[in-house]
Amino acid sequence: MRNKKDLHIARCLGDLNSMTEIPDKLKNLDVISLNKKAELLFEKAMTANNENDEEVVYIYLMKYCQILQVMKKTFTNDKTYIDLMYKDNFKKALKMLTYIKESLERRYNEKTKEEDNNKLNKRSSQNRKRFEEKLNFEFESTITNKNLLYLLDNTDKKKICLLDTRPSDIFNNNKIISCDVINIPKENLVLGLTPAILTTKLEDQFKEIWTNRHNYNYIVILDQGTEDIDDDQRLLNLKNALLKWDPTCDNSKKVKFLRGGYEDFNHLCPWKTTQNIILKSNKDVEPLSDIELDPEPEYEELENKQIQYPSLGTVQNDLARLKFNSTFHNGLTTDIKSKLDHRDNYSSEEDIDSQELTHTPINKPQLPIFDRSTKPHVKINQFMNPEIIKPLYTNNDELDDENNELPNNIEQLENRRLSLENNFLENVDSFVREYKNQDTDLNSIPRVDRSTKPSDDLLIVSRTKIIGGDGLRGLQNLGNTCYMNSILQCLSSTEDLVKYFINIYSNFTNYKSRTKGLVAKEFSNVIKNLWSQSGRGFQSQQFKDTIGEYKDMFKHYDQQDSHEFLTILLDWLHDDLNQPEDNRVILGASKETGEEDWGNWTKANNSIIQQLFYGQQKSTVSCDTCFEKSVTFEPFLSLSLPLPSEGNKCTLSDCLQLYLNGESICGWHCPKCKRNRDATKKLDIMRLPPYLIIHLKRFSSNGYKKNSNVEFPKMNLDMSNFINGLEHRNWKYYLYGVSNHSGSLDGGHYTASCFKNSINKWYKFDDVRVYEIDSSTICSPEAYILFYRRKN
């Protein structure tokens, strides 16, 4: 005898019964049509029986019996119906259902017990693995942040002591609070250091802990984020003081270096640092907690619901008396909707497709298991599974138990739903139609110089509203994609851009662009998700896959430069939304001031990206010998400002002035001298955009990063001293976004600080983590790209 096919549709008989309901509209069919449907179902059941698939047989036979019940109610006096009742098929169906029902109940119970045993074995295996990991780091000189977190959660915290070697001011602002910590600034870790000497250098609050250091099982040394510990002599001095010059105790197994330092630990579990205090100050959300577990997402639990289905015994008794005195319960659970009824209206029996009636969900979709083991290595910051952190805005969102990630099928459903939403306002539609048709007749439109006139697109956008959430949704790190997340959050805080992509962008898609409009489509989907009501961290995998198709550097999971990503993304979006105005005529524009060049350029480059972010600058190259000048006008998307080579502090005005001062160039071919000459290149800003992006050039060509603290205004950036054009507009801007970078060029981490206008608060976006911050912390040496908006 062949083995029975594995259970693959439901978890219990109640689940299975919810799939046996037939459409109510079958009641309108005549007895002949109902008989055909019943015969078809019986044939399907016998086919499934030959394959030993008990679940499918049960569903088909139950539907078969329900159709006969409909015939009983409607055609009791019909001779054809009476004849059908004497057929052997019905008797056979009842016998098979009695046997299969008992078999399925037994098999479901056995499967449930097996799954419970597997879960216990899995937990046991996980505990054994954790124990083995603990044994491994007992004999290593370093410890990972993950292992330190394990010790804090599973051992006596009073037996762990941390030696934090960061400067005192940094330590006091941000520190680990889950165990005893001693602050020993690196400046005190000199060559020849001994425990006795170190005691004299400690602050009074730490001396007692240091005196009792022999009582700890683990002494962990850490700094801000050192990875190459062997190259840090001061850390080695502290290690030698504990191992070589502390004869009262053997510390060889106690002393560990924390790989990644405080920076990685805070990223992994901020609730164990003073960061948790900041998070708890946000009264609108719940504080961070430990890992959330997913309560079995594969099937909907139906045990607590009252499932009713046809009584086989009652039907058998009625058959003996040639009557059905008992009825099949019509109120079967509808939590899992029947696949039979796919149409809204049936006009006749021909309208009901047999395929609809016999469709059975054979393969239930399974939740994917993500393999994170191949995540690329990052030299300095090895962020250990950042998705382990509970997003601040999670209420009852569920995470995958095994991987702490969002179930991919749920995200895909949500993405599809949001991408299909058309949140058009009624007045917006009329504006768009009017705008799209206004240039169709050249004879009816006066020819004027529109090179300096605000675009109608911005007028349309200004009349719309952002409908949805508050824009405080985090982005999951897909594997070193923090550079992408940082930029997406800054663009998601660009108010007019958000309005455009939520409300009207699809009316201007250019499907002939390099990316066929796909980048704009996926970017719109990201924006809608970030502004949706859901508080769960969003996984922008589809967006990353799309941009990876057009640029190899984004295909993989290596760290990239956020400014380079921003430039490429905005260029793609501009191309996807470009609507050239070839029929527009430029009259009366000045050549000397750049108005003519600007008008001609905007004729061929007409998109919301151009209207929001693009400005114009003049480049003047002057020969140092004959003083011959060559002038060109160029559009710019962002201002890349150099930083002064000396000093740790400077202002944004200093950087702007340095940018406009001019630079010497060699080998410029002078058109007058007819030979290569030394020359001077001078830049002048002629036109400023509504949204001004300023890039601080912190990275040099040799890989060195300048950590200068550039002081920049948040509320009143006055550009009037730095513009040389005739454009008469407001030159004052306010800050609304900052892309931050910490670490070095080889490895680091990107975050975003964004101002939400509707809430009037600043927030930090660190991948999935989102929390309120004080505006005084915005200006820091980590600021990399500044996003400004022109004041109204």
GROMACS .gro file of C-alpha atoms in nm, residues 25-41 67-68 70-71 75 78 80 84 347-354 357:
model
   34
   25LYS     CA    1  -2.503   3.156  -0.580
   26LEU     CA    2  -2.511   2.784  -0.663
   27LYS     CA    3  -2.862   2.785  -0.515
   28ASN     CA    4  -2.991   2.958  -0.829
   29LEU     CA    5  -2.889   2.669  -1.059
   30ASP     CA    6  -3.126   2.398  -1.176
   31VAL     CA    7  -3.098   2.036  -1.066
   32ILE     CA    8  -2.921   1.922  -1.384
   33SER     CA    9  -2.647   2.186  -1.349
   34LEU     CA   10  -2.603   2.104  -0.981
   35ASN     CA   11  -2.574   1.738  -1.068
   36LYS     CA   12  -2.293   1.815  -1.316
   37LYS     CA   13  -2.106   2.012  -1.052
   38ALA     CA   14  -2.148   1.729  -0.802
   39GLU     CA   15  -2.020   1.468  -1.047
   40LEU     CA   16  -1.717   1.684  -1.127
   41LEU     CA   17  -1.632   1.717  -0.756
   67ILE     CA   18  -2.426   2.043  -0.324
   68LEU     CA   19  -2.652   1.745  -0.262
   70VAL     CA   20  -2.870   2.230  -0.177
   71MET     CA   21  -3.053   1.995  -0.413
   75PHE     CA   22  -3.580   2.011  -0.542
   78ASP     CA   23  -3.816   1.662  -0.830
   80THR     CA   24  -3.455   1.356  -1.093
   84LEU     CA   25  -2.990   1.078  -0.772
  347SER     CA   26  -2.638   3.525  -1.470
  348SER     CA   27  -2.670   3.153  -1.549
  349GLU     CA   28  -2.517   2.814  -1.479
  350GLU     CA   29  -2.271   2.871  -1.766
  351ASP     CA   30  -2.118   3.164  -1.573
  352ILE     CA   31  -1.987   2.932  -1.302
  353ASP     CA   32  -1.657   2.787  -1.412
  354SER     CA   33  -1.589   2.435  -1.296
  357LEU     CA   34  -1.551   2.510  -0.793
   0.00000   0.00000   0.00000
